[in-house]
mmCIF file of C-alpha atoms in Angstrom:
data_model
loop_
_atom_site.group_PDB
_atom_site.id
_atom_site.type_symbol
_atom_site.label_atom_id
_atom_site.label_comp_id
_atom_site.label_asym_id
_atom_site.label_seq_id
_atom_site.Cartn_x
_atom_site.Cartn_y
_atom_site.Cartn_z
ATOM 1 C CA UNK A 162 0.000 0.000 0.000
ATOM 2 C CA UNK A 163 1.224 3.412 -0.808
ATOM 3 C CA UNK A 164 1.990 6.208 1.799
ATOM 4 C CA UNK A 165 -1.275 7.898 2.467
ATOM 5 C CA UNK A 166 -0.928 11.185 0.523
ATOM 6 C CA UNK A 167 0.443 9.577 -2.604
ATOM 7 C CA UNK A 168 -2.799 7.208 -3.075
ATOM 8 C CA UNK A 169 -4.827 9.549 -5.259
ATOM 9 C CA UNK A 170 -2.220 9.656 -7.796
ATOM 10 C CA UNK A 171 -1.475 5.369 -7.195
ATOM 11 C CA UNK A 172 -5.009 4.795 -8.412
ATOM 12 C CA UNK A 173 -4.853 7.319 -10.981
ATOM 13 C CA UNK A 174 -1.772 5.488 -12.277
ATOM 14 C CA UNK A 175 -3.995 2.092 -13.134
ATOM 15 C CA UNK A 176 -3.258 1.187 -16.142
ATOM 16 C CA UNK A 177 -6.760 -1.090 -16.849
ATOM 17 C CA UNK A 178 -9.961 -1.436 -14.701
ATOM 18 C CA UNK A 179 -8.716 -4.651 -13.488
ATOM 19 C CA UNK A 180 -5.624 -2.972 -12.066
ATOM 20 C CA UNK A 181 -7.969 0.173 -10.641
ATOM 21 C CA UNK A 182 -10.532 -2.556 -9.077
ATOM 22 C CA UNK A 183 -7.649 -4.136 -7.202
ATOM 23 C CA UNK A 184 -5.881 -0.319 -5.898
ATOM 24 C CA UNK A 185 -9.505 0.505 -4.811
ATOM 25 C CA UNK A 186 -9.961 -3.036 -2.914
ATOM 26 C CA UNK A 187 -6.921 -2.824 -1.305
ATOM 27 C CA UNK A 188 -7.727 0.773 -0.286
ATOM 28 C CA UNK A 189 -11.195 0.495 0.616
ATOM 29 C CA UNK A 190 -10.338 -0.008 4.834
ATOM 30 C CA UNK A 191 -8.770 3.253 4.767
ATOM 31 C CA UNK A 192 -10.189 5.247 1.848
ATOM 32 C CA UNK A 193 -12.958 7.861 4.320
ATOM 33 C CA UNK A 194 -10.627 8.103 6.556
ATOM 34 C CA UNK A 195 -7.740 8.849 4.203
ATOM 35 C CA UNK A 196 -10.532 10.990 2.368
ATOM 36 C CA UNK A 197 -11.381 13.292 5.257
ATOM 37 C CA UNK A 198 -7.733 13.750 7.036
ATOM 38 C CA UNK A 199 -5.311 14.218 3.968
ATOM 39 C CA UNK A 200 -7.883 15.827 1.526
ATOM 40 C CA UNK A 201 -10.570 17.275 3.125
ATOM 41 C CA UNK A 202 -12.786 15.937 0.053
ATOM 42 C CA UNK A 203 -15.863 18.298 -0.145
ATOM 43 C CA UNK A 204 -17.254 16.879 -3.772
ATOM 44 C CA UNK A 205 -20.058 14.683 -2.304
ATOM 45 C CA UNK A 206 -21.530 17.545 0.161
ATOM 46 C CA UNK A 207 -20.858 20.081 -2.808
ATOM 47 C CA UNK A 208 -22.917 18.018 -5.686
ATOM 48 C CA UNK A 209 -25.579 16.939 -2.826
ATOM 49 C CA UNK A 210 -26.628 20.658 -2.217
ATOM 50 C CA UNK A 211 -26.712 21.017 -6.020
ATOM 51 C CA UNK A 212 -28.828 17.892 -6.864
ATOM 52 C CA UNK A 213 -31.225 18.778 -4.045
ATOM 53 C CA UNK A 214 -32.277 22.406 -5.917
ATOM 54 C CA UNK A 215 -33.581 19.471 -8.563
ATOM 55 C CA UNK A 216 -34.563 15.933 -7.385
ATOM 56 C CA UNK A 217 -37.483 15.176 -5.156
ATOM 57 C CA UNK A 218 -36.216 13.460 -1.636
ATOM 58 C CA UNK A 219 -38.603 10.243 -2.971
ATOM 59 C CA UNK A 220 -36.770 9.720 -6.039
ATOM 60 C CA UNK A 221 -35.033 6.464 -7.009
ATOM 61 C CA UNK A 222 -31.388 7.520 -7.232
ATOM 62 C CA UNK A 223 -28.480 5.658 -8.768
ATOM 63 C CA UNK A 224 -25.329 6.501 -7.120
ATOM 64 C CA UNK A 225 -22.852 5.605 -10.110
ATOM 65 C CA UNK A 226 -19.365 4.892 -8.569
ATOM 66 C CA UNK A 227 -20.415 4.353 -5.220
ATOM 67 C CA UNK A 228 -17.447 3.915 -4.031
ATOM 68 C CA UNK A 229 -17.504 3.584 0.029
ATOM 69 C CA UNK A 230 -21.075 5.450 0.290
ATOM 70 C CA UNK A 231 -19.473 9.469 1.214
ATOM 71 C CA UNK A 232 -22.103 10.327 -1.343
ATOM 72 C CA UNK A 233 -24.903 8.591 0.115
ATOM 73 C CA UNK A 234 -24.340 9.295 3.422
ATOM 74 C CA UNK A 235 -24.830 13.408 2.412
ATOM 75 C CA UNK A 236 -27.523 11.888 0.324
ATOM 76 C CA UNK A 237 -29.388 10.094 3.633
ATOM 77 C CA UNK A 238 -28.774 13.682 5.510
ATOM 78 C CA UNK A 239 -30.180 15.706 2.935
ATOM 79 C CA UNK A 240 -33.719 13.386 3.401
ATOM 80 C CA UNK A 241 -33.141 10.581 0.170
ATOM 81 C CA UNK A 242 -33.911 7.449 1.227
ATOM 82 C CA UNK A 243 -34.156 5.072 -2.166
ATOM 83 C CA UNK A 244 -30.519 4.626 -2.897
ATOM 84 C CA UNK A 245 -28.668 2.412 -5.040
ATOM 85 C CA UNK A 246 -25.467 2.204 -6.175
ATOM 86 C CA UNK A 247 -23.195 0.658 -8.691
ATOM 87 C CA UNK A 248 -19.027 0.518 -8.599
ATOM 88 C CA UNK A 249 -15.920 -1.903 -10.231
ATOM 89 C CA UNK A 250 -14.456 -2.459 -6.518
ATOM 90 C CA UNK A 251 -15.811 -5.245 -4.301
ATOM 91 C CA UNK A 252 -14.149 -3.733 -1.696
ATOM 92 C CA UNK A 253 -15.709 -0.172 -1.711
ATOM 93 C CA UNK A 254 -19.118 -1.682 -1.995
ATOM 94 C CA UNK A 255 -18.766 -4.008 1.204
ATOM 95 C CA UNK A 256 -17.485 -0.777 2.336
ATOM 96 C CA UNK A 257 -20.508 0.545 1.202
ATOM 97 C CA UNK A 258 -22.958 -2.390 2.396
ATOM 98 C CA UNK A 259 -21.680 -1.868 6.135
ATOM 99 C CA UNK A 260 -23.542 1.533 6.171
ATOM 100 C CA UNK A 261 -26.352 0.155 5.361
ATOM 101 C CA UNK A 262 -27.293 3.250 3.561
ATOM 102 C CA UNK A 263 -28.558 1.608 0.213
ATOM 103 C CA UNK A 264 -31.185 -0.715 -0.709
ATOM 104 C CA UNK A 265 -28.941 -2.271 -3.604
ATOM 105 C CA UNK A 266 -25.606 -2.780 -4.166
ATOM 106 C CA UNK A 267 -23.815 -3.977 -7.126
ATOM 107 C CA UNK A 268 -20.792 -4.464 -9.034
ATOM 108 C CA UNK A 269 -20.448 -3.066 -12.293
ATOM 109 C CA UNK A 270 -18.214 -0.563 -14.425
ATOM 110 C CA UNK A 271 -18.948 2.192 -15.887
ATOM 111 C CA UNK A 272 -18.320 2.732 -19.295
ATOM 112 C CA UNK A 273 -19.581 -0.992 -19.940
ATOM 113 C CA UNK A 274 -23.131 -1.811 -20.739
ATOM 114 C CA UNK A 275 -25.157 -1.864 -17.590
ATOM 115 C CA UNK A 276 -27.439 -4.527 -16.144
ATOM 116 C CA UNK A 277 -30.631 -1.967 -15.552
ATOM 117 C CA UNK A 278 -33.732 -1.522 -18.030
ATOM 118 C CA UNK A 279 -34.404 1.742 -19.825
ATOM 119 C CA UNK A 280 -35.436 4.447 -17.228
ATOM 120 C CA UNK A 281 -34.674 2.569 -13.996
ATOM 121 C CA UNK A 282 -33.606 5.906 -12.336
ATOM 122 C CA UNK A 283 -35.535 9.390 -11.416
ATOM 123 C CA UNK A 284 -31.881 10.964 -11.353
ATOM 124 C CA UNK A 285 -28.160 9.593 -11.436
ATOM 125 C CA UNK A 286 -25.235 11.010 -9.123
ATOM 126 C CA UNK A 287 -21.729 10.692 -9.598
ATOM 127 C CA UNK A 288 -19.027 12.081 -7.993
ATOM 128 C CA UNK A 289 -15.221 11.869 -8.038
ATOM 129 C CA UNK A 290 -16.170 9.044 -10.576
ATOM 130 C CA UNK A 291 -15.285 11.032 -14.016
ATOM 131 C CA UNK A 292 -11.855 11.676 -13.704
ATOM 132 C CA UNK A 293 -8.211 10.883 -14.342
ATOM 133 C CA UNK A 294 -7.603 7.121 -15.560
ATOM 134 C CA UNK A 295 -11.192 6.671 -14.484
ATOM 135 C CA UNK A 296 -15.185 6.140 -16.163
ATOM 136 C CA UNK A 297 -14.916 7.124 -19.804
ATOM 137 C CA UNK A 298 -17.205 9.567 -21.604
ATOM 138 C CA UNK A 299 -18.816 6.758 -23.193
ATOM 139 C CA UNK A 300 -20.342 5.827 -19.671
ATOM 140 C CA UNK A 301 -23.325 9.006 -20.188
ATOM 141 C CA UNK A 302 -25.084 6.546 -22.497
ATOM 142 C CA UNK A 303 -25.504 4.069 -20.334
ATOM 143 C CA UNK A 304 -26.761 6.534 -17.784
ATOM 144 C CA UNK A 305 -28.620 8.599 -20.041
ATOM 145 C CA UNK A 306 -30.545 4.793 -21.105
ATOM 146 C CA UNK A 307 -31.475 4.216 -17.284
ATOM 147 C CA UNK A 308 -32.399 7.791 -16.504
ATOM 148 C CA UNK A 309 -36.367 8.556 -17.264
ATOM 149 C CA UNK A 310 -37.496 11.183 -19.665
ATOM 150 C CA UNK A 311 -36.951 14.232 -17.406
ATOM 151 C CA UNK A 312 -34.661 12.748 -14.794
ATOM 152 C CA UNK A 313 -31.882 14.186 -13.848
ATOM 153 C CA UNK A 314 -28.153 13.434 -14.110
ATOM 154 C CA UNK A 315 -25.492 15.007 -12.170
ATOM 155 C CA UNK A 316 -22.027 14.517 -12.120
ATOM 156 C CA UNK A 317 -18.683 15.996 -11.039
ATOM 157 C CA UNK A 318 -15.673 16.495 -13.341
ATOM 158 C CA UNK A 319 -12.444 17.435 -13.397
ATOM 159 C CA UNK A 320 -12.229 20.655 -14.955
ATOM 160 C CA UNK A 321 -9.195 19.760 -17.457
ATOM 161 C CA UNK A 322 -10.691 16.957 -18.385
ATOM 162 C CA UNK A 323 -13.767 18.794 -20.610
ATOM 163 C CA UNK A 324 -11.388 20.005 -22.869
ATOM 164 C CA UNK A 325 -9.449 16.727 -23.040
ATOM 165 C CA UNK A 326 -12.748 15.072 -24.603
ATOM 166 C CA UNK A 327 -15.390 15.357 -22.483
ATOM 167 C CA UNK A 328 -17.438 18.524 -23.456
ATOM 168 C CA UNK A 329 -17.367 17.270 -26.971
ATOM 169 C CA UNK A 330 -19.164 14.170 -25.792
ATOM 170 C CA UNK A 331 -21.822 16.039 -23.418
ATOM 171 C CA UNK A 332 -22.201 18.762 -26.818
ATOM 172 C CA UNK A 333 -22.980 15.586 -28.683
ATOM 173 C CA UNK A 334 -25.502 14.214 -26.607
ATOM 174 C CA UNK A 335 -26.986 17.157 -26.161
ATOM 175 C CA UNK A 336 -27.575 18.223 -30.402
ATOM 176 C CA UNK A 337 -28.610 14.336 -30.420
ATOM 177 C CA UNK A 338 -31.531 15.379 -28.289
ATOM 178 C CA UNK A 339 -30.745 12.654 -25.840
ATOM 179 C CA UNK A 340 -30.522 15.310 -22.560
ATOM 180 C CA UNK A 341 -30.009 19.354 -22.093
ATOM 181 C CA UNK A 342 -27.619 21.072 -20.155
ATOM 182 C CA UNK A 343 -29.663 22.173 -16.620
ATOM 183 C CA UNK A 344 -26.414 24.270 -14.577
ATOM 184 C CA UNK A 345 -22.555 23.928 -14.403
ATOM 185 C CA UNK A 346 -21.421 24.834 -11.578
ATOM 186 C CA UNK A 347 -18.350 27.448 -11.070
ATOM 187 C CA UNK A 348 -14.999 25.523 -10.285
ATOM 188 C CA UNK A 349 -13.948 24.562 -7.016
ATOM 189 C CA UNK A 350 -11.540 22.850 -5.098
ATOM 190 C CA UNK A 351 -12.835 19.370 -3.901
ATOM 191 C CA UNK A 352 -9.989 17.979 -2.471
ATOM 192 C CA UNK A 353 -8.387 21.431 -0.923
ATOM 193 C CA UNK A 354 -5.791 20.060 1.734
ATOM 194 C CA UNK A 355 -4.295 17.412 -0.367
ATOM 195 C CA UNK A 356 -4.163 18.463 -3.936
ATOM 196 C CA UNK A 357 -5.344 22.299 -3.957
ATOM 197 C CA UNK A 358 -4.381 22.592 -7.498
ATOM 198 C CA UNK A 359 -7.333 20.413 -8.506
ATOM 199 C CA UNK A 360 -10.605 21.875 -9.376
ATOM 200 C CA UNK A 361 -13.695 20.115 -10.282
ATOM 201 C CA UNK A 362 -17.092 21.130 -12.027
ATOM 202 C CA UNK A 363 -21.079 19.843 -11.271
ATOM 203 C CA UNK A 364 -22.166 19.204 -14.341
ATOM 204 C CA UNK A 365 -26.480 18.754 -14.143
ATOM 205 C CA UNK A 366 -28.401 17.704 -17.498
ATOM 206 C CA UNK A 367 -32.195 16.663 -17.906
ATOM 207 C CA UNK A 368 -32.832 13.525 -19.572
ATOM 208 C CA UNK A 369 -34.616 13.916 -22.721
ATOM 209 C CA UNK A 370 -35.287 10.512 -24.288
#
């Protein structure tokens, strides 16, 4: 296992989701704790108080990269209760399970075809999830597919990355009619103790399908 500070980078250095499943499992004991002292991560609580402006609390909620539950525990405090949540790492989501936060948990990866029918979800969340050696662009099908016409999907990214790629895929699916651009947040620092250089967007689209 890596020292503590140098993990973000370690998992960003995967070099295939098998490789990224493993760093996660073998972090997964001391990832919130690791989270909160060396990083202060803010990104769940941040992208909570913006999904709340637009998703009833009795919505059915996918939590897409799960990871250990940070997300859904803001989630549960900001008065959701129908959680589920989907992530490559066996190890987050016993992490995850232990909370007991979630009503379904299951393994899959992002960026691969996922095992829900066509408008599962009222809204998706993701955060931390669409990022540096992490769930593709190709993944807002999938999500756009499970979402129900006028869900909502919301999502953190890094802000480098939408010119790497990204925004050309969310401009696409938006002038294919398959969602619309809701807000983007302005940048800020999610993990501001640990890497202070980083800054990440929320990203919130409609489903229009």
């Amino acid at each position: 296992m890596q020292q503590r500070r140098d993990r973000v980078q370690w998992v960003y250095a995967a070099k295939s989701n098998r490789e990224l499943e493993e760093r996660y499992d073998e972090w997964a004991g001391e990832y919130d704790r690791d989270l909160r002292e060396e990083f202060e991560w803010v990104a769940p609580r941040v992208t909570v108080e913006l999904f709340a402006k637009y998703v009833a609390p009795d919505a059915r909620i996918l939590d897409a990269g799960v990871g250990t539950g940070l997300v859904g525990e803001c989630l549960i405090e900001a008065g959701y209760q129908d959680l589920h949540g989907i992530d490559l790492s066996v190890g987050m989501l016993d992490a995850a399970r232990r909370k007991s936060i979630y009503r379904e948990l299951r393994q899959m990866t992002l960026g691969e075809p996922l095992d829900f029918a066509d408008d599962t979800f009222d809204a998706v969340i993701s955060v931390g999830v669409f990022t540096t050696g992490h769930a593709p662009a190709r993944a807002f099908d999938e999500l756009v597919r499970i979402t129900r016409n006028d869900g909502f999907i919301l999502f953190s990214l890094k802000t480098e990355l939408h010119a790497q790629g990204f925004g050309r895929y969310l401009d696409d699916l938006e002038t294919a009619g398959r969602w619309s651009l809701v807000e983007r947040s302005g940048r800020y620092r999610p993990m501001p103790k640990g890497e202070p250089e980083v800054e990440h967007q929320v990203w919130t689209y409609r489903v229009r399908s």
